[in-house]
Coordinates of C-alpha atoms and ligand atoms in Angstrom, one line a residue:
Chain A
X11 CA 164.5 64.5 -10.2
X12 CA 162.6 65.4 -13.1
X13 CA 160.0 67.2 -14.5
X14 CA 156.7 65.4 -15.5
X15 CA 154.1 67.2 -16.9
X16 CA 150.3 65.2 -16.7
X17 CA 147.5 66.7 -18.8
X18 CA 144.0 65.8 -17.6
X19 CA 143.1 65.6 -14.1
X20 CA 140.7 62.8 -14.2
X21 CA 140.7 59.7 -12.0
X22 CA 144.3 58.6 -14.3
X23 CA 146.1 61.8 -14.4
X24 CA 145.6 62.9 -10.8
X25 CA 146.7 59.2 -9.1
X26 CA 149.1 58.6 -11.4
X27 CA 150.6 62.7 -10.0
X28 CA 150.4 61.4 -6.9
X29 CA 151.9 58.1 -7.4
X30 CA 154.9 59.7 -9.9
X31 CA 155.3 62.4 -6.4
X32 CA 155.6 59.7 -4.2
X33 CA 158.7 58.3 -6.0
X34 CA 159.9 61.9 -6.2
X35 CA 159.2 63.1 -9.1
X36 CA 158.6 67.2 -9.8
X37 CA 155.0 67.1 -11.0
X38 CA 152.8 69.8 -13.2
X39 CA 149.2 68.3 -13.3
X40 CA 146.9 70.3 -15.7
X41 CA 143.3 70.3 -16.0
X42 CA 141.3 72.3 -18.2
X43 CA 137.6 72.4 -16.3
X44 CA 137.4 71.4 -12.7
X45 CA 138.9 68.0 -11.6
X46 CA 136.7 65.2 -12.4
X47 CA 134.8 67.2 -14.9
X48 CA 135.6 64.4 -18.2
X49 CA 134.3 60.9 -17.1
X50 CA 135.5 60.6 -14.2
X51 CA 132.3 62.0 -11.9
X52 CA 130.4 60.7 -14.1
X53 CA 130.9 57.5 -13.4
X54 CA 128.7 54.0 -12.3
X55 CA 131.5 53.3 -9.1
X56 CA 131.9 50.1 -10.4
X57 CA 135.2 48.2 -9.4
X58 CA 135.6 44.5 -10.6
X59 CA 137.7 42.0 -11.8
X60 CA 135.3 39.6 -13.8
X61 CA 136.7 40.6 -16.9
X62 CA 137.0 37.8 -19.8
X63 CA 141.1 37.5 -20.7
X64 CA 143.6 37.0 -19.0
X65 CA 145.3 40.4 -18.9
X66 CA 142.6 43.0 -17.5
X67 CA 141.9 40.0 -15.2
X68 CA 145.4 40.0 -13.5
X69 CA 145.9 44.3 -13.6
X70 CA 142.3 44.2 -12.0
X71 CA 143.3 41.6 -9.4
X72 CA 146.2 43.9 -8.6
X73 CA 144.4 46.8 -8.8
X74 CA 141.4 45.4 -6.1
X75 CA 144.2 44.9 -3.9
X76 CA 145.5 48.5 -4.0
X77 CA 141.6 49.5 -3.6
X78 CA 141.2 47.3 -0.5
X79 CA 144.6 49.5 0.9
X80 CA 143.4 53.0 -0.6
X81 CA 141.9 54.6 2.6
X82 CA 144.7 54.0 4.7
X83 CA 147.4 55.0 2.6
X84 CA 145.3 58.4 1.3
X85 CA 144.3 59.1 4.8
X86 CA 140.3 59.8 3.4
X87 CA 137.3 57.8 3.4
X88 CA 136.9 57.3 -0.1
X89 CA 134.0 55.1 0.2
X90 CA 135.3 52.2 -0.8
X91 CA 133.0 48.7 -0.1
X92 CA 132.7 45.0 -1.6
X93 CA 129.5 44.9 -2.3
X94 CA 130.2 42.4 -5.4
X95 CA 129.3 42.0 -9.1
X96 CA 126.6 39.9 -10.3
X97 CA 126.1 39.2 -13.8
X98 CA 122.9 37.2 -14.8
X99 CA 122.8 34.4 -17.6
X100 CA 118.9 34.5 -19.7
X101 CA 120.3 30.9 -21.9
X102 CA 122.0 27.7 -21.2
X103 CA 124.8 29.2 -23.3
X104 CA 125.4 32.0 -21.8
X105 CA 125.8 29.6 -18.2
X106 CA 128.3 27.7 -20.6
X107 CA 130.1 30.8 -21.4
X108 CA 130.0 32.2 -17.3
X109 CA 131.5 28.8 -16.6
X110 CA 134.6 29.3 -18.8
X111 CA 135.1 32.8 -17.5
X112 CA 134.9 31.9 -13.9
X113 CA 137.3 29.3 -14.5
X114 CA 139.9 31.8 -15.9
X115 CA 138.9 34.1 -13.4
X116 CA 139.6 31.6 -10.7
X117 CA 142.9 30.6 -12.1
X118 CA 144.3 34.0 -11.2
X119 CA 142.8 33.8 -8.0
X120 CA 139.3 35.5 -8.4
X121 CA 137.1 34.1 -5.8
X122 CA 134.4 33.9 -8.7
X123 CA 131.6 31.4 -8.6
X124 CA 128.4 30.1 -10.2
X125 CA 124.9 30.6 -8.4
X126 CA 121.6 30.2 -8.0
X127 CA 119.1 32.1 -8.1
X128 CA 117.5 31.5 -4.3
X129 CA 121.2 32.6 -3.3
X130 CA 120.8 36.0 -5.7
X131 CA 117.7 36.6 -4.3
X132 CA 119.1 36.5 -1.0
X133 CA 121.9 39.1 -2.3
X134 CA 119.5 41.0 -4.3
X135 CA 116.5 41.7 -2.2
X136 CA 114.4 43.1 -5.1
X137 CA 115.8 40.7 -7.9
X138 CA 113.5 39.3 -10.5
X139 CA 114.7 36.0 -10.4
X140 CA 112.1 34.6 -12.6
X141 CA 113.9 35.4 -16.0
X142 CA 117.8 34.3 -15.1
X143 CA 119.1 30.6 -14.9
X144 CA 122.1 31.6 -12.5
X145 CA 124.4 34.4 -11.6
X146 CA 128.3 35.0 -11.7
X147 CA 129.0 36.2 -8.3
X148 CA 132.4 37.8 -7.4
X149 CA 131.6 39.2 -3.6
X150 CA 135.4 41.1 -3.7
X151 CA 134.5 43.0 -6.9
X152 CA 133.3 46.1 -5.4
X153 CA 132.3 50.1 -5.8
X154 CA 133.9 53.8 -4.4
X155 CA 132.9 57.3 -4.0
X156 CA 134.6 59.1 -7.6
X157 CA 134.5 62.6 -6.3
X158 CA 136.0 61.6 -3.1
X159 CA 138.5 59.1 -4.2
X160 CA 139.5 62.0 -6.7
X161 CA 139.9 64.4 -3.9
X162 CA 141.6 61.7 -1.9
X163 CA 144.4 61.5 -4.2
X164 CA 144.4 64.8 -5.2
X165 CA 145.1 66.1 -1.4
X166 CA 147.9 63.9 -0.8
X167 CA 149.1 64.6 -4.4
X168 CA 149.7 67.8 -3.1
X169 CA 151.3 67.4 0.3
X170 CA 153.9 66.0 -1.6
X171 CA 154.4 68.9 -3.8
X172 CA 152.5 68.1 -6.8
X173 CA 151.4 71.6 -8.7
X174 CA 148.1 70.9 -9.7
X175 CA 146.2 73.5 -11.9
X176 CA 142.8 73.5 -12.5
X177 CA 141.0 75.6 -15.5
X178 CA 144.6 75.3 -17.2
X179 CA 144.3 74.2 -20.3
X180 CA 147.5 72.6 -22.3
X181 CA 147.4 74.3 -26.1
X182 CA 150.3 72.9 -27.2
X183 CA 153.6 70.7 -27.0
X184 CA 157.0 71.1 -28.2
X185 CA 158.8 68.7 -29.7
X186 CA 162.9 68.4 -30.7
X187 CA 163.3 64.7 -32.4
X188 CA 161.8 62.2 -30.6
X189 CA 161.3 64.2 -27.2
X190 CA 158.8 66.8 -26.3
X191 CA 160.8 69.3 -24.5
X192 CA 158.2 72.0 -23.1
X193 CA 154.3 72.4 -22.9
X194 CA 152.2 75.2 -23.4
X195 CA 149.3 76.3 -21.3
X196 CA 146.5 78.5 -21.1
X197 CA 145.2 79.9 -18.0
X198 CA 142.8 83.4 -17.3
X199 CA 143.1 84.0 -21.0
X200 CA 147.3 84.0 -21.0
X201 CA 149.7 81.4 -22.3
X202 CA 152.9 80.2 -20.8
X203 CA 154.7 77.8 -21.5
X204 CA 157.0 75.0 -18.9
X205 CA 160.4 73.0 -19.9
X206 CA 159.8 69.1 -19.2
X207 CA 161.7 66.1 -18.9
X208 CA 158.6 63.5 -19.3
X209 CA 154.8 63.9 -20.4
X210 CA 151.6 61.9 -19.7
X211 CA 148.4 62.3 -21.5
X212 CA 145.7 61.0 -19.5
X213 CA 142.6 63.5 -21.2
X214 CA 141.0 59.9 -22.1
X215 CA 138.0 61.1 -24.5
X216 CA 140.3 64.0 -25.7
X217 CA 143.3 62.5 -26.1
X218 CA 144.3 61.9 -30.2
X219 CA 144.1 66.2 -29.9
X220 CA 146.9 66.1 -27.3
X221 CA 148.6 63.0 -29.5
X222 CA 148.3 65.6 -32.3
X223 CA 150.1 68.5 -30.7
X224 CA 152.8 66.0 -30.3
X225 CA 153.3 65.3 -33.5
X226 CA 151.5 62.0 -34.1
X227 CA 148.6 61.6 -36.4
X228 CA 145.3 61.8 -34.7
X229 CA 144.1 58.7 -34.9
X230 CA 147.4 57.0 -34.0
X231 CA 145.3 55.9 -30.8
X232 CA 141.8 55.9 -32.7
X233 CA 139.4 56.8 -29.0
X234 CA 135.8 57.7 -30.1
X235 CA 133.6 59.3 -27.6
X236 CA 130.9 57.7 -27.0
X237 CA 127.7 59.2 -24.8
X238 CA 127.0 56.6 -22.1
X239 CA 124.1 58.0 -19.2
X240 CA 123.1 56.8 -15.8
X241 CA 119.8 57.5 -14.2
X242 CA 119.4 57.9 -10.4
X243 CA 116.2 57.1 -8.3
X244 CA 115.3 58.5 -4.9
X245 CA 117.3 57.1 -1.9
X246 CA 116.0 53.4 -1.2
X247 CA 116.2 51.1 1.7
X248 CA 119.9 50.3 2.1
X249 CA 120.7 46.3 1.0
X250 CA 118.5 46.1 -1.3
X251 CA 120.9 46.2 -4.4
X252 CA 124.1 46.7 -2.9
X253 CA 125.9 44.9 -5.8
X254 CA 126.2 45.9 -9.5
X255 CA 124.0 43.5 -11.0
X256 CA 123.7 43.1 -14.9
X257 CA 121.9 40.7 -17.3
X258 CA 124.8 41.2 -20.3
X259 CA 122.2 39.6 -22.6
X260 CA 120.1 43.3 -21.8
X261 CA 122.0 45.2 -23.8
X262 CA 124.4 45.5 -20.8
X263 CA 121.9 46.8 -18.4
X264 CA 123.0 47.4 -14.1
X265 CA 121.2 48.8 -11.5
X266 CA 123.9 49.3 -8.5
X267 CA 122.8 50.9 -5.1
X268 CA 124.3 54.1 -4.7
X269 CA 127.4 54.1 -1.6
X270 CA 126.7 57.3 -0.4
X271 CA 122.9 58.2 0.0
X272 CA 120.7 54.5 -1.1
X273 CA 119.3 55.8 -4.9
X274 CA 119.7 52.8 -7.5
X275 CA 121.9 54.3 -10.3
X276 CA 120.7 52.8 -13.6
X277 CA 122.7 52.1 -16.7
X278 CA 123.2 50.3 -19.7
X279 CA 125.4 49.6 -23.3
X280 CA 122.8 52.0 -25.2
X281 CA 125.3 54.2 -26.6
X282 CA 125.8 56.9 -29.4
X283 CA 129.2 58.2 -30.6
X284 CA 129.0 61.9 -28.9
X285 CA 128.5 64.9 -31.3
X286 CA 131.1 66.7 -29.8
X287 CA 133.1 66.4 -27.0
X288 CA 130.6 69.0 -25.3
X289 CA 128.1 66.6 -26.2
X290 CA 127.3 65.9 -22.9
X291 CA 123.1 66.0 -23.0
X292 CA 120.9 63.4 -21.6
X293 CA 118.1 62.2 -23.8
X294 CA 114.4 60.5 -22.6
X295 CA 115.2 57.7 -25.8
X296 CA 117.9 56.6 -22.8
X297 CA 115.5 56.9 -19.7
X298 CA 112.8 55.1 -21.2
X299 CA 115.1 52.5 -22.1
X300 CA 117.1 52.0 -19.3
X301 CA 114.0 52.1 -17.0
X302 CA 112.8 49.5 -18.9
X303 CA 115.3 47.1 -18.4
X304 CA 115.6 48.1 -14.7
X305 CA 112.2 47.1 -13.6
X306 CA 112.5 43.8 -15.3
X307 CA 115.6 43.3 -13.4
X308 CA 113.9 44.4 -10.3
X309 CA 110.2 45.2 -10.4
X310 CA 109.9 47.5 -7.1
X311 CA 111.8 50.2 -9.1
X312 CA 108.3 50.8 -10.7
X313 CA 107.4 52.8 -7.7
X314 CA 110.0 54.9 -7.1
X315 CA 111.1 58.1 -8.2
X316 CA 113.8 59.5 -10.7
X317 CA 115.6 62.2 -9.1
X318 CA 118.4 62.8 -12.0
X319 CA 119.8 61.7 -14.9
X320 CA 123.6 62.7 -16.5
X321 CA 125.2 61.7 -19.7
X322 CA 129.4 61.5 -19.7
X323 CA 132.1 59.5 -22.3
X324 CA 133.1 56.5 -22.9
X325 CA 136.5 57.2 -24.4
X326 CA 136.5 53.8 -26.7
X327 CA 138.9 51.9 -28.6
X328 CA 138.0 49.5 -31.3
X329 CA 139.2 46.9 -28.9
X330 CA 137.4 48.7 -25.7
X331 CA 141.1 48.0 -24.1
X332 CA 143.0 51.2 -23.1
X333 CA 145.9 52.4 -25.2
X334 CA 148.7 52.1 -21.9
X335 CA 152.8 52.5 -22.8
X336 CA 155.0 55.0 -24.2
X337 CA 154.5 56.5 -27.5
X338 CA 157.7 58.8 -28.1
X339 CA 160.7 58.6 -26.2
X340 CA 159.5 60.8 -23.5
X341 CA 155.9 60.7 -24.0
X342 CA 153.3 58.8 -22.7
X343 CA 149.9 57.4 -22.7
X344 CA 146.8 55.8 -20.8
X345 CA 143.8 56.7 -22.3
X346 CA 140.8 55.1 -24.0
X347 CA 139.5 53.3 -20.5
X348 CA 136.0 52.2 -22.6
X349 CA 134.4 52.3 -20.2
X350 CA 136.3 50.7 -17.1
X351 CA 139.3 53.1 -16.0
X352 CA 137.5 54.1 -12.8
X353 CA 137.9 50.9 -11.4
X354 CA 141.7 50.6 -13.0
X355 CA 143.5 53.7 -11.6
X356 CA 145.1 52.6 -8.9
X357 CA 146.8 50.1 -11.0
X358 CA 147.5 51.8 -14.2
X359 CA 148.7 54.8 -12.3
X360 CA 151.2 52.7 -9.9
X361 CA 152.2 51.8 -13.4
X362 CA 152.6 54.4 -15.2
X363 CA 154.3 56.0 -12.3
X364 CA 156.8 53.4 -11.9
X365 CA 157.9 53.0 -16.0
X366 CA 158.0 56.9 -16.6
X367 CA 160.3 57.2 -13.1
X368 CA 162.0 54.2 -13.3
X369 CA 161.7 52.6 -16.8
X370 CA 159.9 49.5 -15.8
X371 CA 157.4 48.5 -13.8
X372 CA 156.6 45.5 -10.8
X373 CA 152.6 46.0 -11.5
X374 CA 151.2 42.8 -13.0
X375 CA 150.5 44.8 -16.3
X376 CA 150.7 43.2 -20.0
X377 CA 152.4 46.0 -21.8
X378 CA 152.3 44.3 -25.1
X379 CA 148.4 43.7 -24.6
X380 CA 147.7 47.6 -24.2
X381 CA 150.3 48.5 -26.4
X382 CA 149.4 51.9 -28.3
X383 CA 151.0 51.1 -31.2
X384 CA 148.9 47.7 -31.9
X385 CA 146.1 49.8 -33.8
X386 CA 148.6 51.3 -36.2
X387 CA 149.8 47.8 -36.6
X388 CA 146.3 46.2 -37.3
X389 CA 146.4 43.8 -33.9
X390 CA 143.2 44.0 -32.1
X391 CA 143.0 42.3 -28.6
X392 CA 139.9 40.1 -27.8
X393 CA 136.9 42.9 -27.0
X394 CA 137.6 43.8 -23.1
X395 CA 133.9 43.6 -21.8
X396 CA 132.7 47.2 -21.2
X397 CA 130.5 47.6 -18.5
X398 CA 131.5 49.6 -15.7
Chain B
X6 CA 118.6 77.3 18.7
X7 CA 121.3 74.3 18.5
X8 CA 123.8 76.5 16.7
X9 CA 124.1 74.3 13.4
X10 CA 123.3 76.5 10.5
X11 CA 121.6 74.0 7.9
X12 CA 122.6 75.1 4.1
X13 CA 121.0 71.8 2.6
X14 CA 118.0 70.2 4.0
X15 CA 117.7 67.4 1.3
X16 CA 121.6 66.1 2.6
X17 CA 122.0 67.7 5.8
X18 CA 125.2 70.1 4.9
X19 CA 125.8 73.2 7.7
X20 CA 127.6 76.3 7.0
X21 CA 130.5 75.2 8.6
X22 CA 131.2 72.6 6.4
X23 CA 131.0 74.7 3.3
X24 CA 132.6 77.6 4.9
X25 CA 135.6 74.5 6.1
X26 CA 135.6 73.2 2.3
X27 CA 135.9 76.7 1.3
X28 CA 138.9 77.0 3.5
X29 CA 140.8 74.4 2.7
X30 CA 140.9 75.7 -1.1
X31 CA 137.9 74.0 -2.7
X32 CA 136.1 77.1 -4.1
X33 CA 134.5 75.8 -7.8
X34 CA 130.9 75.2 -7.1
X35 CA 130.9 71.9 -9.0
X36 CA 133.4 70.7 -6.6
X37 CA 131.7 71.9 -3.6
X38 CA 128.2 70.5 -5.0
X39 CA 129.7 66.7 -5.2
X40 CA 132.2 66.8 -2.6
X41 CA 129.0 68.0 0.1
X42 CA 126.4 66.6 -2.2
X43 CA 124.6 70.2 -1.4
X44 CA 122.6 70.7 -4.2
X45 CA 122.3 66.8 -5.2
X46 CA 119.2 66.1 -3.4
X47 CA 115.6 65.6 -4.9
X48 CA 115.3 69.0 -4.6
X49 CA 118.2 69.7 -7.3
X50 CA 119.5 73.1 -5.2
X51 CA 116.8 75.0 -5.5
X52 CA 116.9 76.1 -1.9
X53 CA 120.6 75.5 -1.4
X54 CA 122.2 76.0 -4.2
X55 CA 121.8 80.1 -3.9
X56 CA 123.3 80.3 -0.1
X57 CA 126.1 78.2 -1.3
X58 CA 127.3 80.6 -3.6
X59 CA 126.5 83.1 -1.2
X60 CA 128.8 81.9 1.3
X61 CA 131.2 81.2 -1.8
X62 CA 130.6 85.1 -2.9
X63 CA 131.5 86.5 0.6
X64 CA 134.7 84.1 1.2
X65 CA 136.6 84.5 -2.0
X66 CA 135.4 87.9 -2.5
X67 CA 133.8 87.8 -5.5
X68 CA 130.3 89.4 -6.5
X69 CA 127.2 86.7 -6.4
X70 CA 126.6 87.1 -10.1
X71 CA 130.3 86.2 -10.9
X72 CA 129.5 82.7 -10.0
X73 CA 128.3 80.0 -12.2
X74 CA 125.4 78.2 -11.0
X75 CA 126.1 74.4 -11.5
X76 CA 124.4 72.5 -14.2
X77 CA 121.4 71.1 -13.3
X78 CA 120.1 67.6 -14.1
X79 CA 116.9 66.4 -15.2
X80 CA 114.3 66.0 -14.3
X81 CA 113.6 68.9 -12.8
X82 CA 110.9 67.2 -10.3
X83 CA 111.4 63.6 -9.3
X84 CA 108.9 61.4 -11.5
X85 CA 107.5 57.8 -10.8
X86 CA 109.4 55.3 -13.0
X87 CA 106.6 53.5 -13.7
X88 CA 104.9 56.9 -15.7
X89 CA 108.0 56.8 -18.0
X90 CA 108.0 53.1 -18.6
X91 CA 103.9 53.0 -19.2
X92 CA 102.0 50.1 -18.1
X93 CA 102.4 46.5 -17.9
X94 CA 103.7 46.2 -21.1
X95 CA 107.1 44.8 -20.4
Ligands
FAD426 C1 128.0 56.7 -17.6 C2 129.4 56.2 -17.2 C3 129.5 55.1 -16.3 C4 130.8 54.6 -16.0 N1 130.9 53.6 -15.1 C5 132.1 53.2 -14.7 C6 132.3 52.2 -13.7 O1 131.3 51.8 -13.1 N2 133.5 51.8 -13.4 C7 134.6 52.3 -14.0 O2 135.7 51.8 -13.7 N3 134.5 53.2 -15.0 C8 133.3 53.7 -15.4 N4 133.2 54.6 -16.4 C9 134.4 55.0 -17.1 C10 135.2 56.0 -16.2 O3 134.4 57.1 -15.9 C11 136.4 56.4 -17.1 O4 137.1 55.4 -17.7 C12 137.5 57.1 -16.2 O5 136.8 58.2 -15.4 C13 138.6 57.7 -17.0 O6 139.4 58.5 -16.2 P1 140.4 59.5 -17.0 O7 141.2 60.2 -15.9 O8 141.2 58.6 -18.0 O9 139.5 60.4 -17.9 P2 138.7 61.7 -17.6 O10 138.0 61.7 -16.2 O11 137.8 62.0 -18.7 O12 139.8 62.9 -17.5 C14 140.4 63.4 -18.6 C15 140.5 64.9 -18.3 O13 141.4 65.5 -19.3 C16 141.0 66.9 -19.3 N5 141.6 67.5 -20.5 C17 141.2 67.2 -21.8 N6 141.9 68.0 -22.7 C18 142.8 68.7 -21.9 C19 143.8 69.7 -22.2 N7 144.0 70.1 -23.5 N8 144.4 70.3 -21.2 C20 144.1 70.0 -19.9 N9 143.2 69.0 -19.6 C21 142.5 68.4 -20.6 C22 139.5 66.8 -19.4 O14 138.9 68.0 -19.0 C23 139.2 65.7 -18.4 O15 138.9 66.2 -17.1 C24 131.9 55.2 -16.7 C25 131.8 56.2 -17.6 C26 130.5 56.7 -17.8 C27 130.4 57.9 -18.8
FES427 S1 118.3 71.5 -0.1 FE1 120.1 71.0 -1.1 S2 119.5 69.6 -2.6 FE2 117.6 70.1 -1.6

């Protein structure tokens, strides 16, 4: 048994605890705010695997499967549903283009498929139909409660003896050769410090500062933050949008029903690199805009309410694909999620687990793609598409 | 009286379940806020939010003040979508 230290308890860091305990690992998790405090509760719920190359395709096939299994094995409604994805094509080529995906997508078994739009309006209650020539319909892509999928993982994480600490932050890491050997935290204003054999960093948007404390230049991995915001209307009808539905031509715009209490949770690709990683204030430039693209998408929005509206990161790479794999000998990495490691942690984490504990790794995951060297090396991948 | 204290009328949360979150070692108010959703309806908190911490102050012992309210979210009253997008003008 060893000891594996995991700094940020987001969505990654505390599955992948749990998944590293479960193979019997001795497990320090440390979070600096409140679990869930980075991106991860600030999340769209999205889950999906119409993604456009052939890698993120076959982790997120793998990692729909573990979704569709979570509740039982965590013991905890996590409010996990497939309510599909629906992406909407404005031009012939963009049909062209959702023809060629789905046919990837179908090659690795993804039940994608080409529709109409009296079969979207059938989905989508309160769809517009009148701008869109057909839809990409995937009904096993799906969505889940963040704060209690977090929790989920996090309780079971520590029936098995994981030592999670919350408001602990990790100030430093120390490093003999090619191995960091200890970490140091602060907690209530002291510093200690805990001999490891293994580290992970999962902090996502803060991650080049923990690459640094190791040793490695900070933009090794180069992850930007960038503010991404959602809005939230009052609870509606349920079934009206149950699926995350997005025009991509709209600057990336969805409207997804919420799981839990009905609201339609708006977003889209507006985006500005964060200020700060505090940076973490909503603007009205994003309300107006959003809303505008949500009542073309479905025009009863008009009349309802806004009830809230939160900003969070996307921690992005310049390829928008996560920096996954090993960066020193005992040090690792999965961060940079651009926008979709919500939806990948059950995956990535079985993964991560598996090649810290064990070496290598039975998950269907193309280490070379999300390779963390390939940026020092100049090699991007093809853009993953971002949208949650 | 049907014996369920209501902390949250906007989600329906009672004093037992915060008090039972409490218990099982939940005690930062964020946490509490999205795990119950107390404080998350169109009312933002404003009548929740202070028996919360309350309850929060009494069980781990700590003085009302010493707690951090959550952040809260614009808007701070629900507004009609179609007053931020403006007219017809689509
Ligand atoms: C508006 C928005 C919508 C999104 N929609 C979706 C979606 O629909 N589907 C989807 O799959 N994804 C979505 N995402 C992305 C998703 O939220 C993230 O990819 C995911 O939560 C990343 O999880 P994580 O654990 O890697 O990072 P985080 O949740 O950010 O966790 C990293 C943690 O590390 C901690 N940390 C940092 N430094 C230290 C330190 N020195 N010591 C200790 N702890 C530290 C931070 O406090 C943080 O809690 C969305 C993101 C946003 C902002
Ligand atoms: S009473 Fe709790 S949010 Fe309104």
């Amino acid at each position: 048994m060893s000891r594996i230290a995991v700094i940020g308890g987001g969505i990654i860091g505390v599955a992948t605890a749990y998944e590293l305990a479960k193979l019997g690992e001795e497990v320090v998790l440390f979070e600096k705010n409140y679990f869930g405090s980075g991106s991860t509760f600030r999340c769209a719920t999205g889950i999906r695997a119409q993604f456009t190359d052939e890698a993120n395709i076959k982790l997120m096939k793998h990692s729909v499967e573990r979704w569709e299994k979570l509740e039982e094995e965590l013991g905890a409604d996590i409010g996990f549903n497939q309510t599909g994805y629906l992406f909407l094509a404005t031009s012939e080529e963009e049909v062209e283009a959702f023809k060629a995906n789905i046919k990837l997508q179908n090659r690795f078994g993804v039940p994608t498929r080409l529709i109409d739009m009296d079969e979207a309006k059938e989905i989508v209650p309160i769809l517009n139909t009148e701008p869109f020539l057909a839809g990409a319909w995937n009904p096993k892509d799906a969505k889940a409660n963040p704060f209690k999928t977090l929790f989920a993982y996090l309780r079971r994480a520590r029936e098995l003896g994981v030592d999670a600490r919350e408001h602990t932050e990790v100030v430093g890491l120390e490093r003999e050769g090619e191995a960091i050997t200890a970490v140091k935290f602060r907690s209530n204003g002291k510093v200690e410090s805990v001999k490891v054999d293994a580290v992970l960093n999962a902090s996502n948007a803060w991650a080049p500062l923990i690459n640094e404390m190791a040793g490695l230049k900070r933009d090794l991995v180069p992850i930007k933050a960038y503010k991404h915001q959602l809005v939230k209307t009052e609870p509606l009808e349920r079934g009206q949008a149950e699926p995350l539905v997005c025009p991509p031509a709209w600057e990336d715009a969805y409207i997804i029903q919420d799981g839990e209490d009905g609201g339609i949770i708006c977003g889209a690709g507006i985006e500005h690199e964060a200020k700060s990683l505090e940076d973490v204030e909503p603007t009205y430039d994003f309300l107006r805009g959003v809303l505008r693209y949500a009542v073309r998408i479905a025009p009863p929005l008009r009349y309802a309410h806004v009830v809230r509206q939160w900003a969070g990161f996307y921690a992005k790479t310049p390829d928008s694909n996560p920096a996954i794999g090993k960066l020193l000998d005992n040090f690792y990495i999965a961060a940079g999620f651009s926008g979709h490691g919500f939806m990948m942690a059950p995956a990535v984490a079985q993964a991560m687990a598996e090649l810290i504990s064990k070496g290598r790794s039975k998950v269907p995951l193309d280490w070379e793609w999300y390779d963390p060297y390939r940026f020092e090396r100049g090699e991007l991948r093809s853009s993953a598409f971002q949208i949650g | 009286m049907g014996g369920k204290k209501i902390v949250c009328r906007c989600n329906d949360v009672t004093v037992e379940d915060v008090e039972r979150l409490i218990d099982s070692g939940v005690t930062d108010i964020e946490e509490i806020k999205r795990l119950l959703r107390v404080g998350m309806g169109p009312c933002q908190g404003r009548t929740c939010i202070p028996i919360v911490i309350s309850i929060l102050a009494r069980k781990t012992g700590k003085r009302p003040e010493e707690i951090p309210l959550p952040k809260a979210r614009v808007p701070i009253r629900p507004v009609r979508v179609e007053v931020i997008v403006g007219g017809a003008d689509e």
